[in-house]
Amino acid sequence: MNVLISGQTKQTARRVFIVVTLLRCCSSSVSDAGGAKLTESPTLARYFGTKTRYEEVNQYLLQNPLLVDKSLVFTPDTDSCTPLQIVAVIRHGTRYPTTKQIKKMKQVYNLVRDKGEGSGDGVVEALKSWQMWYEDWMDGQLVENGKTDMQNLAFRLATLYPSLLSTEKLRGCHMKFVTSSKHRCVDSTKAFIKGFVENYLGLKEDEIQGVECTKPEINDELMRFFDHCQKFVIFIEENATALNQVDVFKTSAEMNTVLEKLAGRLQVSVGDLTADLVQVAFYLCSFELSIKGINSPWCKIFDQEDAEVLEYLNDLKQYWKRGYGHAINSRSSCILFHNIFNYLDQAVSESER
């Protein structure tokens, strides 16, 4: 989601030009598997990589999801500085696993249910009594607390920059909300707009009829730039060797150690496990925490060493597919960066007229 907000009015004082890049934080409570409240995040939570829940960034939001920590954002020391524009690139809210992930989750669950043997510590028994509730239809859709995430983020952002996020600026459409066509991104954008318009500004639906900028603008060429970059599609997406180092690590000594340890804990044959199944079991631990706020029994089959290896596996994939591994990964995003700086240049130009 790309939120573009400007206060393009002529000023004679000094100005601050602001680019804000944000992740959002959510507000669900945290419990153990039995429902008891936890006072802090599970130890493994720091190793979830791209599956990390957003509360880990700012745990104060567990107590007050509308809390604004101004120390995290640069603010002027004098009244001579005026916020002129915000460009925020925001990730979607908390979501369900994808259908591909859910199919593997069912596979590892069935393995434990049908072949797992208890070793007296109650871990396998807890997994056998755990109910598989993920369904294929969920396919990465936004969960309910994911909508709340985005509403609260909008409220906090507007609290930080009330001069830019005001009723006047909204009615004049000095802002727009751009999203990709992915359902979780569209729903995140709608929730963000609701959090800003209804929760922060206190406006009702009939009060904003005809205000076009209250509707998400879908732009895949901008927000899913990688899908529209031919070189990225050819050299990364359709190239079987682009993630070769990920495949190599899946058969490494470190990963084999994790497989052997997990096979021992579950009392299943190590031949029944693969790196992909072990990784998706780790995902179950992370999704249960981010969606339900519980320390799942799936978390109890891993120790810190396992988590470090699985975190590295996930980081390795992101490095080669989205990060610094291939030059085209970053170059494919140029269209988004050009868009951001064009808006900033336009804001500067219009303010100096």
Short mmCIF file of C-alpha atoms in Angstrom, two decimals, residues 24-28 54-55 91-96 141-153 184 187-192 290-291:
data_model
loop_
_atom_site.label_atom_id
_atom_site.label_comp_id
_atom_site.label_asym_id
_atom_site.label_seq_id
_atom_site.Cartn_x
_atom_site.Cartn_y
_atom_site.Cartn_z
CA ARG A 24 2.17 -1.18 11.02
CA CYS A 25 1.73 -2.71 14.45
CA CYS A 26 -1.26 -4.64 15.62
CA SER A 27 -3.07 -4.87 18.90
CA SER A 28 -4.06 -8.43 19.69
CA TYR A 54 4.20 -6.43 14.03
CA GLU A 55 3.94 -6.14 17.82
CA ARG A 91 2.85 -3.40 4.15
CA HIS A 92 -0.51 -5.17 4.34
CA GLY A 93 -2.06 -6.13 7.66
CA THR A 94 -1.85 -9.52 9.36
CA ARG A 95 -3.00 -12.22 6.95
CA TYR A 96 -3.79 -15.92 6.74
CA GLN A 141 -6.56 -13.03 2.97
CA LEU A 142 -6.51 -10.30 5.59
CA VAL A 143 -7.64 -11.47 9.04
CA GLU A 144 -9.92 -9.37 11.23
CA ASN A 145 -7.17 -8.13 13.51
CA GLY A 146 -5.26 -7.25 10.34
CA LYS A 147 -8.00 -4.73 9.56
CA THR A 148 -7.70 -3.35 13.08
CA ASP A 149 -3.93 -3.10 12.55
CA MET A 150 -4.41 -0.77 9.62
CA GLN A 151 -7.12 1.33 11.26
CA ASN A 152 -4.89 1.91 14.27
CA LEU A 153 -1.90 2.73 12.09
CA ARG A 184 -5.14 -8.46 1.28
CA ASP A 187 -8.61 -4.72 2.17
CA SER A 188 -5.68 -3.23 4.10
CA THR A 189 -6.07 0.04 2.22
CA LYS A 190 -9.80 0.16 2.86
CA ALA A 191 -9.19 -0.47 6.56
CA PHE A 192 -6.53 2.27 6.65
CA SER A 290 0.21 -13.30 14.87
CA ILE A 291 -3.40 -14.35 14.17
#
